[in-house]
Coordinates of C-alpha atoms and ligand atoms in Angstrom, one line a residue:
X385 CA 147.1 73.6 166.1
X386 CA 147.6 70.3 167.1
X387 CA 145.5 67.0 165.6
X388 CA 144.2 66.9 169.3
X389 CA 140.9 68.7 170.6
X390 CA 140.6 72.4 169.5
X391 CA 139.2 74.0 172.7
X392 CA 139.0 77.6 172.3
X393 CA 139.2 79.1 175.7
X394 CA 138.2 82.4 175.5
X395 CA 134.7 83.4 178.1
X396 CA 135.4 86.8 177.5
X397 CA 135.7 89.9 175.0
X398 CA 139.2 90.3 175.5
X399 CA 140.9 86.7 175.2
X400 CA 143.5 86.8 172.5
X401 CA 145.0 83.3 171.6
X402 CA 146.6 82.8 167.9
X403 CA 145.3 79.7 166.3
X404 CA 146.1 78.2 163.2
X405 CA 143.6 76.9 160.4
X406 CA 144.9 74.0 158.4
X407 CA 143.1 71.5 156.2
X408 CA 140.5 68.4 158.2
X409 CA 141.6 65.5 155.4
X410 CA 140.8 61.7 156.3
X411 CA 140.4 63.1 160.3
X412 CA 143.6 64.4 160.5
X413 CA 145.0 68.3 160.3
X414 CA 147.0 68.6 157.8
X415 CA 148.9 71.7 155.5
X416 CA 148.2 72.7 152.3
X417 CA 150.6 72.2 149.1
X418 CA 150.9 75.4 149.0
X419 CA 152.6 76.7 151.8
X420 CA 151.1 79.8 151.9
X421 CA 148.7 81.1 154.4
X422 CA 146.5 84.8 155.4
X423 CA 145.9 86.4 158.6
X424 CA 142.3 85.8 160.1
X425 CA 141.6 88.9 161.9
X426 CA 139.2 89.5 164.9
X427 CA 137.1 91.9 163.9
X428 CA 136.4 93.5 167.7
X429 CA 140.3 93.9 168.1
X430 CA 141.5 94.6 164.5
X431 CA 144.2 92.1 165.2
X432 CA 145.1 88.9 163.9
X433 CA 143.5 85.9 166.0
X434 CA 145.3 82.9 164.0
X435 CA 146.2 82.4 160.5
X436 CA 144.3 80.0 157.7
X437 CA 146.1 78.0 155.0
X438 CA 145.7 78.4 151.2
X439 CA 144.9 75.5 149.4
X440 CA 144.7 74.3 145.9
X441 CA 143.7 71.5 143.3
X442 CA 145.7 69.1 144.6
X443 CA 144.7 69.3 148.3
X444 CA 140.9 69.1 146.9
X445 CA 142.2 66.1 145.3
X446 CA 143.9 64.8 148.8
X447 CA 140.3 65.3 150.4
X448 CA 137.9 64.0 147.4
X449 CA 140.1 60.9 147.5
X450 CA 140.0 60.5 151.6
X451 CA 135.9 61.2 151.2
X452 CA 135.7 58.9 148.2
X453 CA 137.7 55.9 150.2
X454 CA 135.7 57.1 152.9
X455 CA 132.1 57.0 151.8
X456 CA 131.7 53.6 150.0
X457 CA 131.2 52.3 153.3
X458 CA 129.7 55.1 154.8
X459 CA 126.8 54.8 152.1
X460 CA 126.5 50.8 153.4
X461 CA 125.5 52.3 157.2
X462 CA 121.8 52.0 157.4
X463 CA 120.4 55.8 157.7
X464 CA 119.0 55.5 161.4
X465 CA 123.2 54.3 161.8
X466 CA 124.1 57.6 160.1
X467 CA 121.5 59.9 161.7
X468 CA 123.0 58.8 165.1
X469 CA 125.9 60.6 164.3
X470 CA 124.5 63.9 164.1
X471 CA 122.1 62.8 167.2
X472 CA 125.8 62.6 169.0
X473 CA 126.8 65.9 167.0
X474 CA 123.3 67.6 169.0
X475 CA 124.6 67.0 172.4
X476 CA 127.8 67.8 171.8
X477 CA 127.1 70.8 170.7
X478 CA 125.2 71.8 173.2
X479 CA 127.7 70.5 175.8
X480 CA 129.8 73.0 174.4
X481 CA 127.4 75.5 173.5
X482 CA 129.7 78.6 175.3
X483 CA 132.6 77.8 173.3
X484 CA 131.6 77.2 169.9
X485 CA 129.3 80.9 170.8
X486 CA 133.2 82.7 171.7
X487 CA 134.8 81.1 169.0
X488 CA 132.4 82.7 166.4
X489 CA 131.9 85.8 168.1
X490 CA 135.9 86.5 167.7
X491 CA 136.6 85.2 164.4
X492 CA 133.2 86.9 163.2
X493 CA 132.7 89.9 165.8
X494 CA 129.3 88.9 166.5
X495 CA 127.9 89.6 170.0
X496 CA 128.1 87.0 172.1
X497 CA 124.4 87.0 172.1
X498 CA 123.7 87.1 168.7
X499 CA 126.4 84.5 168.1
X500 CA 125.0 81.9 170.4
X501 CA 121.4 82.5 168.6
X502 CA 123.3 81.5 165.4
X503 CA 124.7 78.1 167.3
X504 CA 121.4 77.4 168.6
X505 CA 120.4 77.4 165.0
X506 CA 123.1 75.4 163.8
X507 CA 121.6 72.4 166.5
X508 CA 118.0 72.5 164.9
X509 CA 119.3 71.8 161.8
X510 CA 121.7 69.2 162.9
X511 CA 117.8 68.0 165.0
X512 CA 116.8 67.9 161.3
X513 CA 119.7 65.9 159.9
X514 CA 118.8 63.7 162.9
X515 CA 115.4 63.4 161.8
X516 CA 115.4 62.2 158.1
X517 CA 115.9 58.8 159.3
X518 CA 112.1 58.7 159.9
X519 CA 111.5 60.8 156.6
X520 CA 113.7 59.1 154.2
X521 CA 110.5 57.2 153.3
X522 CA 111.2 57.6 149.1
X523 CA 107.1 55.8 148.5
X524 CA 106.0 52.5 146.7
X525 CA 102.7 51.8 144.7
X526 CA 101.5 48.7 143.5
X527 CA 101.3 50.3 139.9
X528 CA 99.6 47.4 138.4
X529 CA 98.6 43.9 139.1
X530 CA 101.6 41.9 140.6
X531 CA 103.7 45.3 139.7
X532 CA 105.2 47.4 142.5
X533 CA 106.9 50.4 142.1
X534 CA 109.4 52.2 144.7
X535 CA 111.4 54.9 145.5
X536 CA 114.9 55.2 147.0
X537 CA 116.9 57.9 148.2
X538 CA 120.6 57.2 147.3
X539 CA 123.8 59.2 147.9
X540 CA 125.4 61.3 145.2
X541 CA 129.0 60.1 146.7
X542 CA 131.0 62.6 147.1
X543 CA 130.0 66.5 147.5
X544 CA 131.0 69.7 148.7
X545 CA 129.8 73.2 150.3
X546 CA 131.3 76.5 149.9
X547 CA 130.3 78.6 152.7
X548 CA 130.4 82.7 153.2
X549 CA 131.5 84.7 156.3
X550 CA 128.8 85.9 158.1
X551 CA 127.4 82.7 159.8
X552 CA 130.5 80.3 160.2
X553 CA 128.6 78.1 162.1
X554 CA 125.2 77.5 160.6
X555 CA 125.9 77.9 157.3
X556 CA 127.5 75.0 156.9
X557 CA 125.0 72.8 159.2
X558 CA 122.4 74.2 156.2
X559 CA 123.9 71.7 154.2
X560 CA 126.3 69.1 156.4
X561 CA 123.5 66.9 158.2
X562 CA 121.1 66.4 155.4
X563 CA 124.4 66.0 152.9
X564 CA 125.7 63.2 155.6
X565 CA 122.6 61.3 156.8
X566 CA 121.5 60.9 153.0
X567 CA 125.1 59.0 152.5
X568 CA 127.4 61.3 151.2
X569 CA 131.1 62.0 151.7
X570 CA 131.8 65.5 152.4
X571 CA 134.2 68.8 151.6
X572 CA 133.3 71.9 153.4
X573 CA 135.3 74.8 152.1
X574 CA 135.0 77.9 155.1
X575 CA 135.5 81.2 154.3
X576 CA 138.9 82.3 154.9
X577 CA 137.6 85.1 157.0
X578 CA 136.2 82.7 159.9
X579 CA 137.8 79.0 159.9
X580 CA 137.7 78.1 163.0
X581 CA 133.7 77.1 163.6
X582 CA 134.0 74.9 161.0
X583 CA 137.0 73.4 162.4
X584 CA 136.1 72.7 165.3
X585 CA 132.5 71.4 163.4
X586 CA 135.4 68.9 161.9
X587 CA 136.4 67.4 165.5
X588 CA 132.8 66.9 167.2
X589 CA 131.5 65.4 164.2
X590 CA 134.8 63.0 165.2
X591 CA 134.1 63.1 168.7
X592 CA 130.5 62.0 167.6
X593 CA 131.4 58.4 165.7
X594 CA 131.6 60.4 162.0
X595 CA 134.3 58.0 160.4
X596 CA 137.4 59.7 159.4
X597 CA 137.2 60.9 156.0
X598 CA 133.5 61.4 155.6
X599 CA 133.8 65.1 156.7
X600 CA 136.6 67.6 155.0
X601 CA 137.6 70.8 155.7
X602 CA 139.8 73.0 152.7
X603 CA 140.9 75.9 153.7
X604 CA 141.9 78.9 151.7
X605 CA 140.0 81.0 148.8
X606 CA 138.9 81.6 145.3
X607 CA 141.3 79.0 144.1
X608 CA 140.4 76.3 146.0
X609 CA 136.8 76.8 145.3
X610 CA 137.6 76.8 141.7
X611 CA 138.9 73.5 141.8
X612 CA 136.0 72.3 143.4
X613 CA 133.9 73.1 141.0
X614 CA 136.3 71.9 138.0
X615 CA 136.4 68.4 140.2
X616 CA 134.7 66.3 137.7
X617 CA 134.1 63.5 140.4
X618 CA 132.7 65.4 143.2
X619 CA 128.8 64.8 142.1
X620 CA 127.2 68.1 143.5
X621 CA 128.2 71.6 145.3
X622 CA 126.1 74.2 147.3
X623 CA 127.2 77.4 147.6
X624 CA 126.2 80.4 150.0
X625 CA 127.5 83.9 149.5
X626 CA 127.9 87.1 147.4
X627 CA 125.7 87.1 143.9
X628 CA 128.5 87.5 141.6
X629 CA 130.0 84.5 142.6
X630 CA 127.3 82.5 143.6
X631 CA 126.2 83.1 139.7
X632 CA 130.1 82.2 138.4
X633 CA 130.2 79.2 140.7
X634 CA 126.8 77.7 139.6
X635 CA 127.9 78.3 135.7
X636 CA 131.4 76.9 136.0
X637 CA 130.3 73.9 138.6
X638 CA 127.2 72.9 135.7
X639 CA 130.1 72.4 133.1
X640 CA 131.0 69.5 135.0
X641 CA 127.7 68.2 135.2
X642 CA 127.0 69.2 138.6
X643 CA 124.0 69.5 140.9
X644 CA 124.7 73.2 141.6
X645 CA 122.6 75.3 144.2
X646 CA 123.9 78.7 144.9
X647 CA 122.5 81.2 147.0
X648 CA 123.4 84.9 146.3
X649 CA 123.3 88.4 148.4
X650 CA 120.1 90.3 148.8
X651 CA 118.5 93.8 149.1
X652 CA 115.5 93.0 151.3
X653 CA 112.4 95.3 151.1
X654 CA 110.4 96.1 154.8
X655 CA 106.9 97.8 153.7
X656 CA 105.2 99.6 156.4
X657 CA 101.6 100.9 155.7
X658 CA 99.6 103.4 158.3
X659 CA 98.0 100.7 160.2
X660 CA 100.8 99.1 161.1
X661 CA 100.9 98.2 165.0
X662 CA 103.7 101.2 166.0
X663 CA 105.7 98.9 168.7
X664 CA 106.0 95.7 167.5
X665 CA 106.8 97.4 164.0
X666 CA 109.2 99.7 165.0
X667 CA 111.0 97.4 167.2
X668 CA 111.0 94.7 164.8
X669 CA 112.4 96.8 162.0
X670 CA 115.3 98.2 163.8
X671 CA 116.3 94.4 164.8
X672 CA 116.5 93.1 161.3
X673 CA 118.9 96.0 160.2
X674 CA 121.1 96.0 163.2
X675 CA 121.0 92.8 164.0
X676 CA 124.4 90.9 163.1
X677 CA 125.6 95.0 162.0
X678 CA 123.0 94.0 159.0
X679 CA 125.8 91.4 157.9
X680 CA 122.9 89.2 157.2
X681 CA 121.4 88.1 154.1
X682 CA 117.8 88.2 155.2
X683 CA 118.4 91.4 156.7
X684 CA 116.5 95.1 156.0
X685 CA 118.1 97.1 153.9
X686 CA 114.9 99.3 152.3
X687 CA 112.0 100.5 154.4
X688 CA 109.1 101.2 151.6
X689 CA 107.3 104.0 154.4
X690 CA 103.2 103.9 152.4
X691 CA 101.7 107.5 153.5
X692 CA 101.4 108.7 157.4
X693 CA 103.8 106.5 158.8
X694 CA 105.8 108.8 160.2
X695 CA 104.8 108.0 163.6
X696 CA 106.6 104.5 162.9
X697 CA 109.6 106.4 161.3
X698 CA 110.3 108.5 164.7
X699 CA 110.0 105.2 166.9
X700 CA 112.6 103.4 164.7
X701 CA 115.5 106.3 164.7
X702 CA 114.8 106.7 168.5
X703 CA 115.3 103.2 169.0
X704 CA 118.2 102.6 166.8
X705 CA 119.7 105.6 168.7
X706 CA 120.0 104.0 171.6
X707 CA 121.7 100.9 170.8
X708 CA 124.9 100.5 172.4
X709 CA 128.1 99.8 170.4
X710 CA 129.9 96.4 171.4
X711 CA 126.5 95.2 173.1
X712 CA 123.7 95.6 170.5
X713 CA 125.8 96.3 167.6
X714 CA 128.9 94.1 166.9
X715 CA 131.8 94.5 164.9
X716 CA 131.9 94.6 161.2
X717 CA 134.3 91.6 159.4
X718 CA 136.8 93.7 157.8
X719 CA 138.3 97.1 157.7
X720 CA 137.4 96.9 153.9
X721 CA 133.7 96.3 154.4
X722 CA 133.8 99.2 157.1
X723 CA 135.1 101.3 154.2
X724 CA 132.6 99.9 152.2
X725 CA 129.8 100.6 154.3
X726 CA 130.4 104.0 155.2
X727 CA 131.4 104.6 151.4
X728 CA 127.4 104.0 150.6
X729 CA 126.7 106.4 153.2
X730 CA 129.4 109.4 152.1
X731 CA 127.9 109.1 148.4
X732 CA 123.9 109.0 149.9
X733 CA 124.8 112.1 152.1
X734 CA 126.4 114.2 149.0
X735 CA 123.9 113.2 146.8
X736 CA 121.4 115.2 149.1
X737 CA 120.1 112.1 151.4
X738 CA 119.1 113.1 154.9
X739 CA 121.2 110.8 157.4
X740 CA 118.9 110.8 159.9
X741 CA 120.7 108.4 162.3
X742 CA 124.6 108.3 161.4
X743 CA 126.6 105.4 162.4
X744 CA 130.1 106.8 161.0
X745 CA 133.0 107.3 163.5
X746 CA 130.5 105.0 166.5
X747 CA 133.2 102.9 168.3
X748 CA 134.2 101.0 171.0
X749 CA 135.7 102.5 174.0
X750 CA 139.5 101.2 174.0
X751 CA 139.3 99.0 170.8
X752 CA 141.4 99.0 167.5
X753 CA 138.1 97.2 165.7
X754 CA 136.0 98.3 163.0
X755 CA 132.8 99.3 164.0
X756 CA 130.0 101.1 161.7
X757 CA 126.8 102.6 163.9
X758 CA 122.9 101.9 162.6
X759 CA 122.9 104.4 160.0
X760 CA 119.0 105.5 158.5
X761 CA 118.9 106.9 155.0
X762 CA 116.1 109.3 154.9
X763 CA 113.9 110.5 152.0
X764 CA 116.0 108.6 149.5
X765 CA 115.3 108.1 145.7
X766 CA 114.4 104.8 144.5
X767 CA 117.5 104.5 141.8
X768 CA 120.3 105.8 144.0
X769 CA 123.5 103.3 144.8
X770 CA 122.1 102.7 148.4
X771 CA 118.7 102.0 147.4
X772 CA 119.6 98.9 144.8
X773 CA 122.9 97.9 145.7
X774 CA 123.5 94.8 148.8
X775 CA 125.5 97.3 151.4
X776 CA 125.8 94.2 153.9
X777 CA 126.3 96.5 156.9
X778 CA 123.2 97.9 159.0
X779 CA 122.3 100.7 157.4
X780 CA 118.8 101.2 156.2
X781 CA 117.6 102.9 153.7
X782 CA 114.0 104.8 153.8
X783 CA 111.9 105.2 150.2
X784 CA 109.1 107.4 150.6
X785 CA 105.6 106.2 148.5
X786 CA 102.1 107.2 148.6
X787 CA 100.5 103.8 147.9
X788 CA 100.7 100.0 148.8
X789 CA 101.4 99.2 144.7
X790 CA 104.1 102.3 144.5
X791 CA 106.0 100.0 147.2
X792 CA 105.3 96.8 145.8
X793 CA 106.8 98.2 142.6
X794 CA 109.5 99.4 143.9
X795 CA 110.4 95.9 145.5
X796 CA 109.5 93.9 142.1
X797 CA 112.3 96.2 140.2
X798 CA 115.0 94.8 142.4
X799 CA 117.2 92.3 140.6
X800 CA 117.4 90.6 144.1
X801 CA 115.0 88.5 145.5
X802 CA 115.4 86.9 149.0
X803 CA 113.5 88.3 151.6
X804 CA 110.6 90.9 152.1
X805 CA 107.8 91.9 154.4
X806 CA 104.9 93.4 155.0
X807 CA 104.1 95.0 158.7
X808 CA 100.3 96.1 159.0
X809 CA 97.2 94.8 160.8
X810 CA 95.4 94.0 157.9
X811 CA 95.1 90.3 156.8
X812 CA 93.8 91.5 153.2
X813 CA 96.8 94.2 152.6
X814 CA 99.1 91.3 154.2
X815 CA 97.8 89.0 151.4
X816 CA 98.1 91.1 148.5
X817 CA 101.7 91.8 149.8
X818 CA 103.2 88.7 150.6
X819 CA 101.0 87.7 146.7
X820 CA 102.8 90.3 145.4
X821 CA 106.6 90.3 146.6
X822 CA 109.2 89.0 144.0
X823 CA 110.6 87.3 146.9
X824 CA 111.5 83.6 147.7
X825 CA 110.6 84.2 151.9
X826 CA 108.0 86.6 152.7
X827 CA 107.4 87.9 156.0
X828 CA 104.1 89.6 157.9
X829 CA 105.1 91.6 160.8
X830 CA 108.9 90.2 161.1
X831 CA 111.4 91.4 159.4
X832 CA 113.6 88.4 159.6
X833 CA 111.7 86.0 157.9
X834 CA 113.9 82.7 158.1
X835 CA 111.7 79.8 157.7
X836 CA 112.7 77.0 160.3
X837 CA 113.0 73.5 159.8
X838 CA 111.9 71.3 158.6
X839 CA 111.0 74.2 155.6
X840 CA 113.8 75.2 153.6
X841 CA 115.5 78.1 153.3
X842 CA 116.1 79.6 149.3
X843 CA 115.1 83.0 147.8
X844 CA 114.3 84.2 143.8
X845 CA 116.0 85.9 141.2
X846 CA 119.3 87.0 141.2
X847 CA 119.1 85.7 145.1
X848 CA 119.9 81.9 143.7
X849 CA 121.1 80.1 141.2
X850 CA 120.0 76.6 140.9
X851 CA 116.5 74.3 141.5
X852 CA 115.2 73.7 144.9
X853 CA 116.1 74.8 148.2
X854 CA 118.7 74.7 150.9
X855 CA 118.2 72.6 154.4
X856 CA 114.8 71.1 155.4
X857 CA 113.5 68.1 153.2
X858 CA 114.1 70.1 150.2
X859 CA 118.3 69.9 150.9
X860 CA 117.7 66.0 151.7
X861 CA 116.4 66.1 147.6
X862 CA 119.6 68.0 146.6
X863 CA 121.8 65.7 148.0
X864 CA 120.5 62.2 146.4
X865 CA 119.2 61.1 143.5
X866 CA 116.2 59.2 143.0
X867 CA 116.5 55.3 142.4
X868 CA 113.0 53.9 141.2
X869 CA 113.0 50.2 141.0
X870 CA 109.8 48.4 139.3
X871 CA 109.7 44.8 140.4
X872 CA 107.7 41.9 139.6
X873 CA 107.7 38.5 141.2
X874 CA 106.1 35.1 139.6
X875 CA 103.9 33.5 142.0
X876 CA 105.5 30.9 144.1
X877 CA 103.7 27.7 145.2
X878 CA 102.5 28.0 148.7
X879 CA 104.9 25.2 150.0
X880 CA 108.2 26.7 150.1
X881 CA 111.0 26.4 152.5
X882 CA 109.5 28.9 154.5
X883 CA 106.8 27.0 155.3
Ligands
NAD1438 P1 131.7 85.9 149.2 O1 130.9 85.6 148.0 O2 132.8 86.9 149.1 O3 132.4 84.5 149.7 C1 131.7 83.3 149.9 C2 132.7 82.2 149.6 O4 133.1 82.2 148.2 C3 133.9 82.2 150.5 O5 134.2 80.9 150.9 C4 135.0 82.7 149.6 O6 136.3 82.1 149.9 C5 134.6 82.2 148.2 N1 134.9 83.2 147.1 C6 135.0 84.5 147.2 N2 135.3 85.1 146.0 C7 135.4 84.0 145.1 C8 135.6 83.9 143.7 N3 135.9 85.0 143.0 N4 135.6 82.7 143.2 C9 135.4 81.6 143.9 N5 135.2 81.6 145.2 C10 135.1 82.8 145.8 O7 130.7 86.2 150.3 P2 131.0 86.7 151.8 O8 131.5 88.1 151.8 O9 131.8 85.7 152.6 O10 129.5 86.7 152.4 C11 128.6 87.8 152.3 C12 127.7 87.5 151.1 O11 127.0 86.3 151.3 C13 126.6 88.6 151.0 O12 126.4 88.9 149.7 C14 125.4 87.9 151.6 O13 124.1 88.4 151.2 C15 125.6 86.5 151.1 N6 124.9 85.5 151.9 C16 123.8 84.9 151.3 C17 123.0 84.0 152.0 C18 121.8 83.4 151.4 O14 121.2 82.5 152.0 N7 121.3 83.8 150.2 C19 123.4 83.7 153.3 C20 124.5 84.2 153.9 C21 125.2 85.2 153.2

């Protein structure tokens, strides 16, 4: 890795080309301290693809001072200046829409397909970030006579995102392009799974007229994050990821006094009542549990089945039989997630589950990767390990319940709390559902229920951590603070140099 462009070159499956992941500080690459540095595997070819530095306080220090220098005058740039930049960021983006799509589907073993969905996501938030410019309105009053009252938006100064596996791209644009436009200077922190989306993130944001130093990249792991959020001057951090640290990081990073926003894992609920239509349900389900191999956090994981839907049951196993391995299903991150994932389905299967669709031992033809096939859980008890715990792979587990308030019980008990939904024809059992669901995004006949910008994305419970909302108007408030100035003018004579 070179400070020029990254382009990765792969168009295919099979390209293999070793990269290496070092630190974006001040718009240059740079090592860490430390030295030290991991494999990043591709997950389709169980080989390494590149390796990722390690980094520790002192390189956070290196890139809060480069975004500190950097953002002073960044925060002077009118926002219609700074939105611009991610109107630039758009285009480029989709210019190089086939790239960024390969690069994530090796580091991440996505499908191509599903990868370039995930880009294409990415770019409407980054249309968002382009947006605020015309949103960024903060509100004035005359509050009384010859007494006006307003509100302005300002920059926190500098912040910082910590960002999973599973979405290397989008994840971060959840929280770059409102972070930016509002002002800010940034540190992004990848997972050390998949660096390279963000990386090259780093150089179009470059290419686009960011100035060097707004936008950081830190490589590396739990040590780097902890400084991050030990970093008394960095003003506020959002984190996306698993719920145990999500719930550590937004405790350690309040110490500091903070903004903290951390979103945590899930165990999504899928209720499916006897009128449900049997197509669109049955298809729908079996995308949100495959889809991504169910490395997703607004993915199905429980299938609440209320009464005769069995009908819907046999469509869904049919379906999910026929998915093809390395087309419909990609490859799972790690061989220890694999091992994971097919742990939850050993202990289901000797604790007297019925695997009625079993995704152990499906591969690909010819390929060292890890692979786990959609796996169904049948007839399963409501307390068992597969039915409460996040399995993050796409296996899906089926509970059994006479009555719509059975399933909604069932759902309310989980500590989790980000996604659930309802698939039935009725508008009333649809409302008393979605009224119902301890669940932050609530879906009616999709399974996936991601709202799109400009709402924001966020669930309950033990699914986040923090106030407010990630991406849409709602990120735009995480990232500033409110200024209100009150102002009051004596009268001037009407002869004045204007005049
Ligand atoms: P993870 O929690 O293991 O890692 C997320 C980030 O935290 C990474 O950058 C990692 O380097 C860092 N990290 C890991 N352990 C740490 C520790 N002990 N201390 C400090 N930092 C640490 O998550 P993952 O495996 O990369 O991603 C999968 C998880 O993310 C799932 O639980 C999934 O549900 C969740 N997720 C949630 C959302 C959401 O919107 N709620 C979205 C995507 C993923």
């Amino acid at each position: 890795m070179t400070n020029s462009n990254f382009d990765f070159p792969a168009r295919d499956y099979d390209f293999t080309e070793y990269v290496e992941a070092k630190n974006w500080i001040g718009g240059e690459w740079t090592p860490s301290s430390t030295g030290r540095t991991e494999p990043v595997y591709n997950p389709r070819h169980g080989e390494a693809m590149g390796s990722v530095v390690f980094s520790d306080a002192s390189d956070v220090q290196a890139a809060f001072e480069a975004a500190q220098k950097a953002q002073k005058d960044w925060a002077q740039w009118p926002i219609r200046e700074r939105a611009e930049v991610l109107y630039k960021l758009k285009s480029l983006m989709e210019e190089n829409l086939d790239e960024l799509s390969w690069l994530l589907s090796h580091e991440n073993g996505k499908t191509f397909d599903q990868a370039k969905a995930s880009v294409l996501k990415g770019i409407e938030c980054v249309e968002m970030g382009a947006s605020l410019q015309n949103m960024a309105d903060g509100g004035q009053l005359d509050v009384s006579r010859g007494v006006n009252c307003r509100v302005v938006h300002e920059p926190l100064g500098v912040v910082a995102g910590v960002v999973p596996f599973n979405f290397p791209t989008m994840v971060p644009l959840w929280m770059i392009p409102q972070a930016l436009v509002a002002g800010n200077g940034f540190i992004l922190k990848p997972s050390e799974r998949v660096p390279f989306g963000s990386m090259r993130l780093g150089e179009l944001l470059q290419q686009a007229g960011l100035p060097d130093g707004v936008f950081n990249i830190i490589n590396g792991g739990k040590e780097s994050v902890q400084a991050i959020a030990d970093h008394e001057g960095i003003k506020a951090a959002a984190f996306v990821g698993s719920t145990p640290v999500a719930k550590l990081l937004y405790e350690r990073g309040s110490k500091t006094g903070k903004k903290m926003l951390c979103l945590g894992g899930a165990k999504n609920h899928l209720v499916v009542v006897p009128d449900a239509d049997r197509e669109l349900s049955s298809s729908n389900i079996v995308s949100s549990f495959t889809g991504c191999a169910g490395q997703r956090c607004m993915a199905a994981a429980v299938l609440l089945a209320v009464g005769d839907t069995q009908h819907i049951i046999d469509d869904v196993i049919e379906k999910a039989q026929q998915l093809e391995m390395g087309v419909d299903i990609g490859a799972i991150v790690t061989e220890e997630s694999k091992e994971r994932i097919v742990g939850y389905i050993d202990q289901a299967e000797a604790a007297g589950v019925d695997v009625a669709v079993d995704g152990r031992g499906k591969e690909v033809a010819g390929s060292d990767g890890w692979w786990v096939g959609p796996t169904i859980l049948d007839n399963v008890e409501p307390g068992m390990p597969c039915a409460t715990e996040e399995i993050f792979g796409p296996v899906l587990t089926i509970i059994r319940v006479d009555t719509l308030d059975e399933a909604l019980e069932i759902e309310n008990e989980s500590p989790f709390g980000n996604a659930a939904a309802i698939y039935t024809t009725s508008g009333g059992i649809a409302e008393r559902a979605v009224n119902r669901f301890e669940a932050g995004m609530c879906g009616v006949n999709i399974g996936v229920p991601v709202p799109r910008e400009p709402f924001a994305f966020g669930g309950w419970n033990d699914s986040k951590f923090g106030h407010g909302d990630m991406t849409g108007w709602d990120g735009f408030l995480f990232w500033t603070r409110p200024r209100k100035v009150t102002s009051k003018w004596a009268l001037q004579s009407d002869e004045t140099w204007m005049s």
